[in-house]
Tab-separated table of N, CA and C in Angstrom:
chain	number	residue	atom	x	y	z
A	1	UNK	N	-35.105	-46.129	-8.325
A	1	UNK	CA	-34.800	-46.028	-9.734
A	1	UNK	C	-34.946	-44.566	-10.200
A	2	UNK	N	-36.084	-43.825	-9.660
A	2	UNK	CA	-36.384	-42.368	-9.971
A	2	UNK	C	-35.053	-41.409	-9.537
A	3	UNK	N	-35.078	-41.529	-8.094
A	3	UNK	CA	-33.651	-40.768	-7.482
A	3	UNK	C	-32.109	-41.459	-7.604
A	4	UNK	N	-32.165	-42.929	-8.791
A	4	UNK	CA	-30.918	-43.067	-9.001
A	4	UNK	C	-30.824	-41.746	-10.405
A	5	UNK	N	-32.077	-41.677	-10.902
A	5	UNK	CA	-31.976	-41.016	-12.371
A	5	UNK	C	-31.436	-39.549	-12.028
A	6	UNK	N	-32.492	-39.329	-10.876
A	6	UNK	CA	-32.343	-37.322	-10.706
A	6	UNK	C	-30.736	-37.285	-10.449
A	7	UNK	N	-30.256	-38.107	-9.552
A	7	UNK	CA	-28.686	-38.124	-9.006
A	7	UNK	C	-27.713	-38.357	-10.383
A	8	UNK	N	-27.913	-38.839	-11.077
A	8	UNK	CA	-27.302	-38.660	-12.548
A	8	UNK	C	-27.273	-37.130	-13.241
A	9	UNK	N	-28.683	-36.687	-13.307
A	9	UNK	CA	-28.322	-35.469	-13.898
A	9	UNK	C	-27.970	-34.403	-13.119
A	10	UNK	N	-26.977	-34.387	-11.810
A	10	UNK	CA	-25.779	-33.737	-11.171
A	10	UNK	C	-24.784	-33.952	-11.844
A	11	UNK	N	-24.877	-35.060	-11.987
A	11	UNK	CA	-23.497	-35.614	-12.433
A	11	UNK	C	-22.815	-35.108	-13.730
A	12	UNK	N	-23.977	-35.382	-14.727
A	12	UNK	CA	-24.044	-34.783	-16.231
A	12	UNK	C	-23.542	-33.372	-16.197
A	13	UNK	N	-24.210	-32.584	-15.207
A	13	UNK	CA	-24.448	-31.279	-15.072
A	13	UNK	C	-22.573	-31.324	-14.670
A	14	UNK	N	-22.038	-31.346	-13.685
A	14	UNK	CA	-20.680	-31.221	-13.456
A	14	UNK	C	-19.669	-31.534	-14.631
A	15	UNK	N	-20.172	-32.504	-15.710
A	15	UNK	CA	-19.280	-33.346	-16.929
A	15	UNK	C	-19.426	-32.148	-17.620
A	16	UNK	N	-20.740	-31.605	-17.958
A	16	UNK	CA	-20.809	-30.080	-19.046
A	16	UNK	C	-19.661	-29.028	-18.230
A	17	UNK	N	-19.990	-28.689	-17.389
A	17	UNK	CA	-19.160	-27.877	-16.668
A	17	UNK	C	-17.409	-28.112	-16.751
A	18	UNK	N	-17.185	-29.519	-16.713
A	18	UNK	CA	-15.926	-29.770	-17.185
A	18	UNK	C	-15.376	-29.865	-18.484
A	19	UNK	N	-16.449	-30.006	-19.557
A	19	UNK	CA	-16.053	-29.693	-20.845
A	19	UNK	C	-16.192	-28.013	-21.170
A	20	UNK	N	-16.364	-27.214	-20.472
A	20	UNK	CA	-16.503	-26.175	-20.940
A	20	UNK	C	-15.194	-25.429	-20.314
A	21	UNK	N	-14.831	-26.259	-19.158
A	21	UNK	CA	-13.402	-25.995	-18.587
A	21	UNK	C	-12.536	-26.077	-19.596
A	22	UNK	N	-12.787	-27.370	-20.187
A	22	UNK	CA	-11.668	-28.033	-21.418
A	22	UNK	C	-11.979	-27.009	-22.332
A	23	UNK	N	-12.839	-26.542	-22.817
A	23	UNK	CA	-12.626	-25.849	-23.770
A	23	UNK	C	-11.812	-24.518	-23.605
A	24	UNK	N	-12.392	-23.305	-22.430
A	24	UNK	CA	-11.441	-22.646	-21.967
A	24	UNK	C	-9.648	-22.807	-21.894
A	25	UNK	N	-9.157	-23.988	-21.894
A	25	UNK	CA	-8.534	-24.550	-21.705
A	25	UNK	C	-7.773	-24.462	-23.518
A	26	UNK	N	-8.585	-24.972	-24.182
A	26	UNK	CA	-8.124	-24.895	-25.747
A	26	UNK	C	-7.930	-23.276	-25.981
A	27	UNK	N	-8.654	-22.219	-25.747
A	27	UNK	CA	-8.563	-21.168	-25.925
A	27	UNK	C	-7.384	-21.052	-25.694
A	28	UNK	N	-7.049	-21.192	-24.501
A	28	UNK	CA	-5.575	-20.359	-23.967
A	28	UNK	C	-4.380	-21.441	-24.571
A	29	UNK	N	-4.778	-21.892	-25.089
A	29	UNK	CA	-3.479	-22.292	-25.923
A	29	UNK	C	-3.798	-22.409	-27.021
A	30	UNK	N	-4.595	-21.706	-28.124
A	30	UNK	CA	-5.059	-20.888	-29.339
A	30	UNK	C	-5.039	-19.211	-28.877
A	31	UNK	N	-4.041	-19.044	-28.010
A	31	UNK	CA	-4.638	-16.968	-27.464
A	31	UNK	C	-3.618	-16.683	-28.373
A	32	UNK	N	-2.633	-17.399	-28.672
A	32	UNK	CA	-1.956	-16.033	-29.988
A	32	UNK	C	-2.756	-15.807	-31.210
A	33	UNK	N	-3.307	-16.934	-31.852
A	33	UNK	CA	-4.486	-16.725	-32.693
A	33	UNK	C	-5.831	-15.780	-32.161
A	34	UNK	N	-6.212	-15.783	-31.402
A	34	UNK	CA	-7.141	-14.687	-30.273
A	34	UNK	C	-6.821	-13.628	-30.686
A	35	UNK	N	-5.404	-13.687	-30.287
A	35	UNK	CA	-4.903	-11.820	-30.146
A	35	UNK	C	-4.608	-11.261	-31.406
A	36	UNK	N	-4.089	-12.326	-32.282
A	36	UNK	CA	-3.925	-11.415	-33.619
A	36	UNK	C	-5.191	-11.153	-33.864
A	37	UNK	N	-6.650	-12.003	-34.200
A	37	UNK	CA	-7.468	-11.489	-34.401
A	37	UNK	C	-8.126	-10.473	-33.412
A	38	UNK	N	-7.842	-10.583	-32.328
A	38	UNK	CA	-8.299	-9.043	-31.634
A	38	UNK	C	-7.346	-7.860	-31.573
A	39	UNK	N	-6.272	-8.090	-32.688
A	39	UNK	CA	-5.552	-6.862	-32.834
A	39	UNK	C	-5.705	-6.196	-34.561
A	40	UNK	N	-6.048	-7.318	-34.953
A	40	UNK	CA	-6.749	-7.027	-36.470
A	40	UNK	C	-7.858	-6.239	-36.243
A	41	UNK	N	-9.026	-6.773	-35.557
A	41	UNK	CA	-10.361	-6.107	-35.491
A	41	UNK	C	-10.277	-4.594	-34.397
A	42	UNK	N	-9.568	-4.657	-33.713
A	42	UNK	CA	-9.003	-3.168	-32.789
A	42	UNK	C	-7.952	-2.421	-32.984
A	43	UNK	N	-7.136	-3.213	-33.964
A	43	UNK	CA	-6.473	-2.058	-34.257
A	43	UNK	C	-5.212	-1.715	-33.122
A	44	UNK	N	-5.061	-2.268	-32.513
A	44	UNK	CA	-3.969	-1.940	-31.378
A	44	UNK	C	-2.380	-2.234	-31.140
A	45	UNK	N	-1.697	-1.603	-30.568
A	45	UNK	CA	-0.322	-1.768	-31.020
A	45	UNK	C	0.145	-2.361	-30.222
A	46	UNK	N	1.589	-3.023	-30.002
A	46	UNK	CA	1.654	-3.884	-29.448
A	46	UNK	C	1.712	-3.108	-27.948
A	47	UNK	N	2.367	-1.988	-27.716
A	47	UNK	CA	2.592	-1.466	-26.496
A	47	UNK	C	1.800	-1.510	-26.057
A	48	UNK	N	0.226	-0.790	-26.346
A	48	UNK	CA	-1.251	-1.158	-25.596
A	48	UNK	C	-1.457	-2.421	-25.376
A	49	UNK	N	-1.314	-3.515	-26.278
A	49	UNK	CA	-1.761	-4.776	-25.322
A	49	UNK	C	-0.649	-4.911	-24.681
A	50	UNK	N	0.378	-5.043	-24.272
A	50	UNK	CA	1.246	-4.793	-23.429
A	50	UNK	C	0.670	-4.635	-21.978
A	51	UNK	N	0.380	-3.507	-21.851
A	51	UNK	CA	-0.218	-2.944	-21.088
A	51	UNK	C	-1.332	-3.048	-20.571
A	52	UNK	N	-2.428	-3.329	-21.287
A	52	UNK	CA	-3.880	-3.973	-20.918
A	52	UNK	C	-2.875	-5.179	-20.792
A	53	UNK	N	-2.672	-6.238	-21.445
A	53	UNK	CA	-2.074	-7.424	-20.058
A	53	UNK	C	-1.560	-7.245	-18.878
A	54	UNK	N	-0.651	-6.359	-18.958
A	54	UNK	CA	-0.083	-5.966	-17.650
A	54	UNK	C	-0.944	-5.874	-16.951
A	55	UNK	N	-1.792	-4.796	-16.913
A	55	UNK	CA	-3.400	-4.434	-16.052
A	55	UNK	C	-4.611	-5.483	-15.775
A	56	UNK	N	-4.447	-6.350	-16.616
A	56	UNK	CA	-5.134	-7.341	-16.313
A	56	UNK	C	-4.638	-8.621	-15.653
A	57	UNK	N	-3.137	-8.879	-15.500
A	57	UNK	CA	-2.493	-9.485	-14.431
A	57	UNK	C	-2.473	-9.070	-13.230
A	58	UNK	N	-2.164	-7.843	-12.842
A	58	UNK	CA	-2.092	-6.929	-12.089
A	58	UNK	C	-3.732	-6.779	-11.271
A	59	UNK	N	-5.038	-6.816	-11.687
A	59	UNK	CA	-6.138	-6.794	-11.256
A	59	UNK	C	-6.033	-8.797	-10.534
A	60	UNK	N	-5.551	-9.449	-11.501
A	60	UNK	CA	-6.158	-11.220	-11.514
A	60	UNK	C	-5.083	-10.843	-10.160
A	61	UNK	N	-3.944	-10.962	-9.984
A	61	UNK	CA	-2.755	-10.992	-9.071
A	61	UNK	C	-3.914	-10.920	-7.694
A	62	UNK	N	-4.131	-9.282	-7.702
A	62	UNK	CA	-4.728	-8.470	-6.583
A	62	UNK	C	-5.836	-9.091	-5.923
A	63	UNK	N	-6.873	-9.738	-7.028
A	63	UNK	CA	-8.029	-10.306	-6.626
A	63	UNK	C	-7.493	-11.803	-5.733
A	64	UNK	N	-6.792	-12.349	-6.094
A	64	UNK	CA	-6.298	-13.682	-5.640
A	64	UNK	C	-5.556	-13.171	-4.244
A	65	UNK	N	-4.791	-12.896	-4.091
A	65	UNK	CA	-3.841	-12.016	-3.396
A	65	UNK	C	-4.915	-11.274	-2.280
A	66	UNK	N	-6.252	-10.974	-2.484
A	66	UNK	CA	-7.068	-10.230	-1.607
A	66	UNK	C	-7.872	-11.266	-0.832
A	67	UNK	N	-8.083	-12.374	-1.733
A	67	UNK	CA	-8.851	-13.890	-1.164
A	67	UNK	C	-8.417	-14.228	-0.141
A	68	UNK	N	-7.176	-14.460	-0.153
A	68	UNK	CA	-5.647	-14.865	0.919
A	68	UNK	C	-6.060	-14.294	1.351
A	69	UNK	N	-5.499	-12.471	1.928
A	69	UNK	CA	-5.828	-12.040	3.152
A	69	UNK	C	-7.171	-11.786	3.564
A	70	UNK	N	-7.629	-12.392	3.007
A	70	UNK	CA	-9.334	-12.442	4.213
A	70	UNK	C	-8.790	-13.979	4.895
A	71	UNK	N	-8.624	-15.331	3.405
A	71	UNK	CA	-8.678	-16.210	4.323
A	71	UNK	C	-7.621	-16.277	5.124
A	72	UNK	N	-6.652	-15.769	5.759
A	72	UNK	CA	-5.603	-15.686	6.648
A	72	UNK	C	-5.900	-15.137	7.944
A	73	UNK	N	-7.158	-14.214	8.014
A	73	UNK	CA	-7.348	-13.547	8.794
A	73	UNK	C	-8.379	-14.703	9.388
A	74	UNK	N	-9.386	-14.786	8.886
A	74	UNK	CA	-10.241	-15.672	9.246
A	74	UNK	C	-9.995	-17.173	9.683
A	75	UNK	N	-8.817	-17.744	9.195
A	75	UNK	CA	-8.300	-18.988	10.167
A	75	UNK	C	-7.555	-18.823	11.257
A	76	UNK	N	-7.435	-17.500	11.461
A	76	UNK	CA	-6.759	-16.942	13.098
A	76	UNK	C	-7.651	-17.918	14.006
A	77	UNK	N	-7.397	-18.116	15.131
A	77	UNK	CA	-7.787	-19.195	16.344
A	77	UNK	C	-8.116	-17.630	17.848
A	78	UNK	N	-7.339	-17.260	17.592
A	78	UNK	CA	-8.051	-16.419	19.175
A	78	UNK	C	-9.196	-15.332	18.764
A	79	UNK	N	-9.164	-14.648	17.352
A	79	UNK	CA	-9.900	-14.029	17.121
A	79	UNK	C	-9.447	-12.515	16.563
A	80	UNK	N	-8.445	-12.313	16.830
A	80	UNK	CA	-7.815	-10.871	17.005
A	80	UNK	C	-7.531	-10.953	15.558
A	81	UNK	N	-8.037	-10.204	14.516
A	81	UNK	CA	-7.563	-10.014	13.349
A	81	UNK	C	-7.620	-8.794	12.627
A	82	UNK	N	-7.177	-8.508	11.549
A	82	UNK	CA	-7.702	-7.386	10.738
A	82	UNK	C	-9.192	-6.577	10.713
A	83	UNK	N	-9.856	-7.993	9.935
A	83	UNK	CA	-10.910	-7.595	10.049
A	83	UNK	C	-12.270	-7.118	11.254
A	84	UNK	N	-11.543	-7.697	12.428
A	84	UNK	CA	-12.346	-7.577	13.360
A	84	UNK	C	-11.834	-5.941	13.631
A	85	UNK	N	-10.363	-5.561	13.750
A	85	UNK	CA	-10.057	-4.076	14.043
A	85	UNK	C	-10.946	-3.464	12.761
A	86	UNK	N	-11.281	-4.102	11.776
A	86	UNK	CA	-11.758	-2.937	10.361
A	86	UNK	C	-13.345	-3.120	10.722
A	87	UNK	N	-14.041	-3.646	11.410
A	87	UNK	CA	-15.233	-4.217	11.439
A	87	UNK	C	-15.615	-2.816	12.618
A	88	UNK	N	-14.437	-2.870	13.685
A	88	UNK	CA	-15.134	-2.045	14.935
A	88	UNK	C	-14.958	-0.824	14.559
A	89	UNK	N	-13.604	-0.347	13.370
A	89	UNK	CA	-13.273	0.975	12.915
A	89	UNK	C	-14.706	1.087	11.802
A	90	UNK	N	-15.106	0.554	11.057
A	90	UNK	CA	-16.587	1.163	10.608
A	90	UNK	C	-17.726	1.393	11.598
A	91	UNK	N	-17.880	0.336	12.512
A	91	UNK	CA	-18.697	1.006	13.310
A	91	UNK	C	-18.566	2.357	13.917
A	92	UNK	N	-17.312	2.370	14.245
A	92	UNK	CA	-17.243	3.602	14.713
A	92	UNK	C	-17.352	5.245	14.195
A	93	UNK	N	-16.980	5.074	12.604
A	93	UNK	CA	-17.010	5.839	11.914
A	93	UNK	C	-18.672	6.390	11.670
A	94	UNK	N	-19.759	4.383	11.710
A	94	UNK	CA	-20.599	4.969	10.986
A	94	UNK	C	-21.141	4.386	10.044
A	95	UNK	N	-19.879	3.169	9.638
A	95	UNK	CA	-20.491	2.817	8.185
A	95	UNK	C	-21.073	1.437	8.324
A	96	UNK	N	-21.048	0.877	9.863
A	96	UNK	CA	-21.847	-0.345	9.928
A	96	UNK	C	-22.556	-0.272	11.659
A	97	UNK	N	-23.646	-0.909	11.340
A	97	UNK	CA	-24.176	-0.500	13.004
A	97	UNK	C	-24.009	-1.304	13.610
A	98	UNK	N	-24.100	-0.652	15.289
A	98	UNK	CA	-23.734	-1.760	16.244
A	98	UNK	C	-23.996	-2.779	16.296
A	99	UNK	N	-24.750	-3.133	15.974
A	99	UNK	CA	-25.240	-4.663	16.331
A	99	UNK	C	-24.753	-5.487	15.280
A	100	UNK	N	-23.999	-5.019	13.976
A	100	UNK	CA	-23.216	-5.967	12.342
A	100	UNK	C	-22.407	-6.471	13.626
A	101	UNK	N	-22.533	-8.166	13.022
A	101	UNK	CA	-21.440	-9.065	14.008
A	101	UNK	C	-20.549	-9.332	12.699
A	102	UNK	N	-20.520	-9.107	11.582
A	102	UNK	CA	-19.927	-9.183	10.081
A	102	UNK	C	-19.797	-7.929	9.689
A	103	UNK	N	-18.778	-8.111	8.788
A	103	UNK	CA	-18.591	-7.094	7.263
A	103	UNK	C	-19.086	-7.385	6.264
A	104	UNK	N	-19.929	-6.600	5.626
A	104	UNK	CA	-20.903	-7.348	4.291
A	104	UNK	C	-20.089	-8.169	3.271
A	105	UNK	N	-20.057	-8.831	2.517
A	105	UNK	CA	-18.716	-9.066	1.439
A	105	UNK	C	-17.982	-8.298	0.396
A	106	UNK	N	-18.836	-7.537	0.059
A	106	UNK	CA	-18.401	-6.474	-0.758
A	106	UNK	C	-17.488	-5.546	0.041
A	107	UNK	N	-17.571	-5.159	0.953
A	107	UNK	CA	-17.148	-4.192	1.545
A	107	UNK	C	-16.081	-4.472	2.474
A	108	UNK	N	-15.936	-6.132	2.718
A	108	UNK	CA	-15.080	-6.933	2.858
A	108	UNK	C	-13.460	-7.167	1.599
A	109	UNK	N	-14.378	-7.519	0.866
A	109	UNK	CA	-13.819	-7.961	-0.352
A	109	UNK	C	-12.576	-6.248	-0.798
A	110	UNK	N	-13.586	-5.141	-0.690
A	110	UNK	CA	-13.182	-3.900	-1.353
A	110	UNK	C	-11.845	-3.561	-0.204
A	111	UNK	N	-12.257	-3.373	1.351
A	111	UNK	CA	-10.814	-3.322	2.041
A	111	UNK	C	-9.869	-4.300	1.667
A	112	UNK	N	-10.088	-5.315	1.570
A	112	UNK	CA	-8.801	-6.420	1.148
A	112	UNK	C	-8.279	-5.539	0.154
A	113	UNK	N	-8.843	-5.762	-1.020
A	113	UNK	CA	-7.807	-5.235	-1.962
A	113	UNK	C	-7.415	-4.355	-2.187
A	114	UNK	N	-8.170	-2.823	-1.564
A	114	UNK	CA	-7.785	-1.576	-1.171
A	114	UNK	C	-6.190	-1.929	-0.071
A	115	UNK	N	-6.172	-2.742	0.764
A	115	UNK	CA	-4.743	-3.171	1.467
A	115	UNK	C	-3.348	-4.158	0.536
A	116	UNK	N	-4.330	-4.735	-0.291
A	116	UNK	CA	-3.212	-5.537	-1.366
A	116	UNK	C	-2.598	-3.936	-2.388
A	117	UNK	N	-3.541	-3.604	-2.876
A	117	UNK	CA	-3.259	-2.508	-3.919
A	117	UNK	C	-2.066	-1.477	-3.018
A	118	UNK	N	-2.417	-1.165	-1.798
A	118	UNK	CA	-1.459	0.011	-1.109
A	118	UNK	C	-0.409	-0.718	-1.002
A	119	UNK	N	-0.440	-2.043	-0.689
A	119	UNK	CA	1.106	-3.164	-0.267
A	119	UNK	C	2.085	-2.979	-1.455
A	120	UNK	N	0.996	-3.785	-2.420
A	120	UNK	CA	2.398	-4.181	-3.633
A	120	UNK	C	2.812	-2.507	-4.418
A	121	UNK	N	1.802	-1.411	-4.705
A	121	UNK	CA	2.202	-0.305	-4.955
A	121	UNK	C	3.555	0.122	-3.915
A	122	UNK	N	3.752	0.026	-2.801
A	122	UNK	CA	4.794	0.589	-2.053
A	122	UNK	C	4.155	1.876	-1.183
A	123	UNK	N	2.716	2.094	-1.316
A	123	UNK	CA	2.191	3.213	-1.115
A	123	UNK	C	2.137	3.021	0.623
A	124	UNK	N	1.083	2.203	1.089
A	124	UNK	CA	1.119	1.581	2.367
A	124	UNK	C	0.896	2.393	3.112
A	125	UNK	N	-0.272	2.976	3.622
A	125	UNK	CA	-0.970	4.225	4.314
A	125	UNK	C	-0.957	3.799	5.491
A	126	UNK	N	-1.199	2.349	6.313
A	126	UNK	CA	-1.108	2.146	7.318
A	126	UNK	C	-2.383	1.759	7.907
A	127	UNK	N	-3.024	2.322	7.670
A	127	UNK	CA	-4.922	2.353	8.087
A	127	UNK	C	-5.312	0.709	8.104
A	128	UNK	N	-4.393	0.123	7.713
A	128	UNK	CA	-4.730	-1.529	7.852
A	128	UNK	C	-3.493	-2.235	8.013
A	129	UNK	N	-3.445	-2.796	9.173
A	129	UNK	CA	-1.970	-3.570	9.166
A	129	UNK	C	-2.771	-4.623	10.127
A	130	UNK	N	-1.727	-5.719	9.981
A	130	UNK	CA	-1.789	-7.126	10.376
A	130	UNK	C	-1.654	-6.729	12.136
A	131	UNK	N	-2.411	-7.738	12.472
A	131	UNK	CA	-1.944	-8.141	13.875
A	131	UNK	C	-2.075	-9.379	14.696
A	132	UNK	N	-2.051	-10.161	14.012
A	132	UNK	CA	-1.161	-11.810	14.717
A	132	UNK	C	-0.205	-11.953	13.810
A	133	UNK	N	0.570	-13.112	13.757
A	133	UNK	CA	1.723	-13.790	13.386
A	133	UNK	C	1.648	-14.013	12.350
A	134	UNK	N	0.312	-14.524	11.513
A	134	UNK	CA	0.004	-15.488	10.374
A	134	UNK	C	0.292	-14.306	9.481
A	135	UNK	N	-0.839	-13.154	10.079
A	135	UNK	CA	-1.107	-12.163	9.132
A	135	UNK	C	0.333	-11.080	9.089
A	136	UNK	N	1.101	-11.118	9.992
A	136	UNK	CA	2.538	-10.241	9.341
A	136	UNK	C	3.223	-10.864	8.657
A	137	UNK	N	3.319	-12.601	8.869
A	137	UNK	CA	3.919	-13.332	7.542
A	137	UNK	C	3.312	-13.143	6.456
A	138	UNK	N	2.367	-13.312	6.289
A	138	UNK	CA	1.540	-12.888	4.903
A	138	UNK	C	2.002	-11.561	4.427
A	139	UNK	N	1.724	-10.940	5.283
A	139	UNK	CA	2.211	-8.955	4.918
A	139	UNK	C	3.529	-9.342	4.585
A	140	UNK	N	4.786	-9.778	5.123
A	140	UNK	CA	5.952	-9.542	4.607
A	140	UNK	C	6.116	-9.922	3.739
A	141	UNK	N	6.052	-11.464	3.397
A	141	UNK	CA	5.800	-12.057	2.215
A	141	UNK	C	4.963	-11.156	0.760
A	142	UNK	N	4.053	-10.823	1.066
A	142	UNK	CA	3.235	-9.789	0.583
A	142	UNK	C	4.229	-8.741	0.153
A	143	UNK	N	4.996	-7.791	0.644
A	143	UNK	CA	6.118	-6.625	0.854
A	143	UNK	C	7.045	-7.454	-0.122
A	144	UNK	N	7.742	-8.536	0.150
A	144	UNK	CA	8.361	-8.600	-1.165
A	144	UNK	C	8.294	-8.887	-2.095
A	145	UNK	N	7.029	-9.632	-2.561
A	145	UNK	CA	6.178	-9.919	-3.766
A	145	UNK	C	5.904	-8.351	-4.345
A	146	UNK	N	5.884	-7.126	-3.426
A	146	UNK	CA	5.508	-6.152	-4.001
A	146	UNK	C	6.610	-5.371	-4.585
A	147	UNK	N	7.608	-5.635	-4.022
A	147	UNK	CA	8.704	-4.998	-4.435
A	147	UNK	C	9.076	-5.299	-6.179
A	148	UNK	N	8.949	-6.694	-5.923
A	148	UNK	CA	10.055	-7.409	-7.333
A	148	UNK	C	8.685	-6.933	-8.370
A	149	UNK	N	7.671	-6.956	-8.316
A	149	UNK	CA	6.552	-6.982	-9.136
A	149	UNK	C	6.196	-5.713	-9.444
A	150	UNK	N	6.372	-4.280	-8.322
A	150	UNK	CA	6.382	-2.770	-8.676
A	150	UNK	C	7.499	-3.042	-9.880
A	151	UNK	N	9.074	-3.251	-9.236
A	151	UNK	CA	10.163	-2.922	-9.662
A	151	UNK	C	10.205	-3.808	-11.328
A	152	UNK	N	9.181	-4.755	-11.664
A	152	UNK	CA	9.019	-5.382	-12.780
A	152	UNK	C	8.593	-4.498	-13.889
A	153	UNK	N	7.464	-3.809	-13.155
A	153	UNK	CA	6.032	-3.103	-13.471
A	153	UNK	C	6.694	-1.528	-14.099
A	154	UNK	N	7.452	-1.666	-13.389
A	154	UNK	CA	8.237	-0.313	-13.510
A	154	UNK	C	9.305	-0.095	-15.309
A	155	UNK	N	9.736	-0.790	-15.047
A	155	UNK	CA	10.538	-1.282	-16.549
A	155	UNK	C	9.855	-1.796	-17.601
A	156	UNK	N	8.569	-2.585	-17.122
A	156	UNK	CA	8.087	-2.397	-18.298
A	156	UNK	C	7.011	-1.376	-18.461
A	157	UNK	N	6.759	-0.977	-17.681
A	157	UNK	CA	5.961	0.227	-18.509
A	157	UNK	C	6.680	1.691	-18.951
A	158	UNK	N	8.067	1.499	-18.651
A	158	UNK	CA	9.252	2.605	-19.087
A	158	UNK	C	9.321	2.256	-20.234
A	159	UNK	N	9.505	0.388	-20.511
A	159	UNK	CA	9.854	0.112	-21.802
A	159	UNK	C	8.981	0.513	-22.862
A	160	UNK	N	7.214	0.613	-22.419
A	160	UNK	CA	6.195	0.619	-23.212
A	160	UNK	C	5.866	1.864	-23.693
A	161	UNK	N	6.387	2.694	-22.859
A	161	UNK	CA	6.520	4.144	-22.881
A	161	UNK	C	8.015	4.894	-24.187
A	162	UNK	N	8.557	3.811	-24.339
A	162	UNK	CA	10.085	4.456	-24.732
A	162	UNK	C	9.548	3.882	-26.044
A	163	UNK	N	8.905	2.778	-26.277
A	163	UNK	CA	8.454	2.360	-27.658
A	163	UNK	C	7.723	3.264	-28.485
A	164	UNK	N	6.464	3.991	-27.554
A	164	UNK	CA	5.571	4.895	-28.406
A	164	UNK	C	6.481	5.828	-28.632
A	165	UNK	N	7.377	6.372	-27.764
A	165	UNK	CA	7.804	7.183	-27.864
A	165	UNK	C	9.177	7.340	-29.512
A	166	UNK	N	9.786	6.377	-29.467
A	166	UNK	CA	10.331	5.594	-31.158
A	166	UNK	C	9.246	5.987	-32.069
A	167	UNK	N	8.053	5.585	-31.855
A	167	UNK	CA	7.186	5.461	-33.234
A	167	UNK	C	6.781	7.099	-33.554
């Protein structure tokens, strides 16, 4: 009777958690009301939020987009992946010692998206490329997601640029 009770308040605990989802949930479909009032109280024009959205899609995109290529790498089956070439290239450099059988997460986390950010920019230094099958589908796939989304990125921030430039 005691541990049917404690096992309830998990339960409770997950129901709060889902009403607070729901509420999040009401927000974003009250965000034009949001934004006027956070453009009343800041003062900002439309081109700047423009732009801070843009930048803040552009970060959400990258972060999601960086999740993937870890988990892509990491459901490889023989072993041969990115991270294991980025794991032995810090050791070697210096920045992890011999005996790290891992990459910390942070530092995990920071190459991923240091490789998403060079992809979809078009920049693509090379210092990290795929090497099984899974992970060059991902990369190509990746390559043209970067293209249409630079070439998006591109027009509108010409457009956002040609506006201030009117006022």
């Amino acid at each position: 009777s005691q541990l049917a009770r404690i096992s309830k308040i998990g339960r409770l605990y997950k129901l709060i958690k889902i009403t607070r989802l729901i509420k999040m949930l009401r927000l974003y479909k009250d965000r034009k009301k949001v934004l006027n009032n956070i453009d009343k109280v800041l003062k900002i024009s439309a081109g700047f939020e423009r732009l801070y959205f843009f930048l803040l899609l552009f970060m959400l995109f990258g972060h999601i987009i960086s999740c993937l290529w870890v988990f892509v790498a990491l459901m490889t089956e023989d072993g041969t992946n990115w991270i294991e070439l980025q794991r032995q290239q810090m050791i070697d450099n210096g920045e992890l010692s011999p005996d790290s059988e891992v990459i910390p997460g942070g530092m995990l986390y920071a190459v991923s998206m240091y490789y998403v950010v060079t992809t979809i920019t078009t920049v693509g230094y090379g210092d990290i490329s795929a090497t099984n099958t899974a992970e060059r589908v991902f990369s190509q796939l990746l390559m043209i997601v970067g293209v249409i989304g630079f070439s998006f990125a591109s027009g509108s921030l010409s457009s956002i640029m040609s506006s201030y430039d009117a006022d």
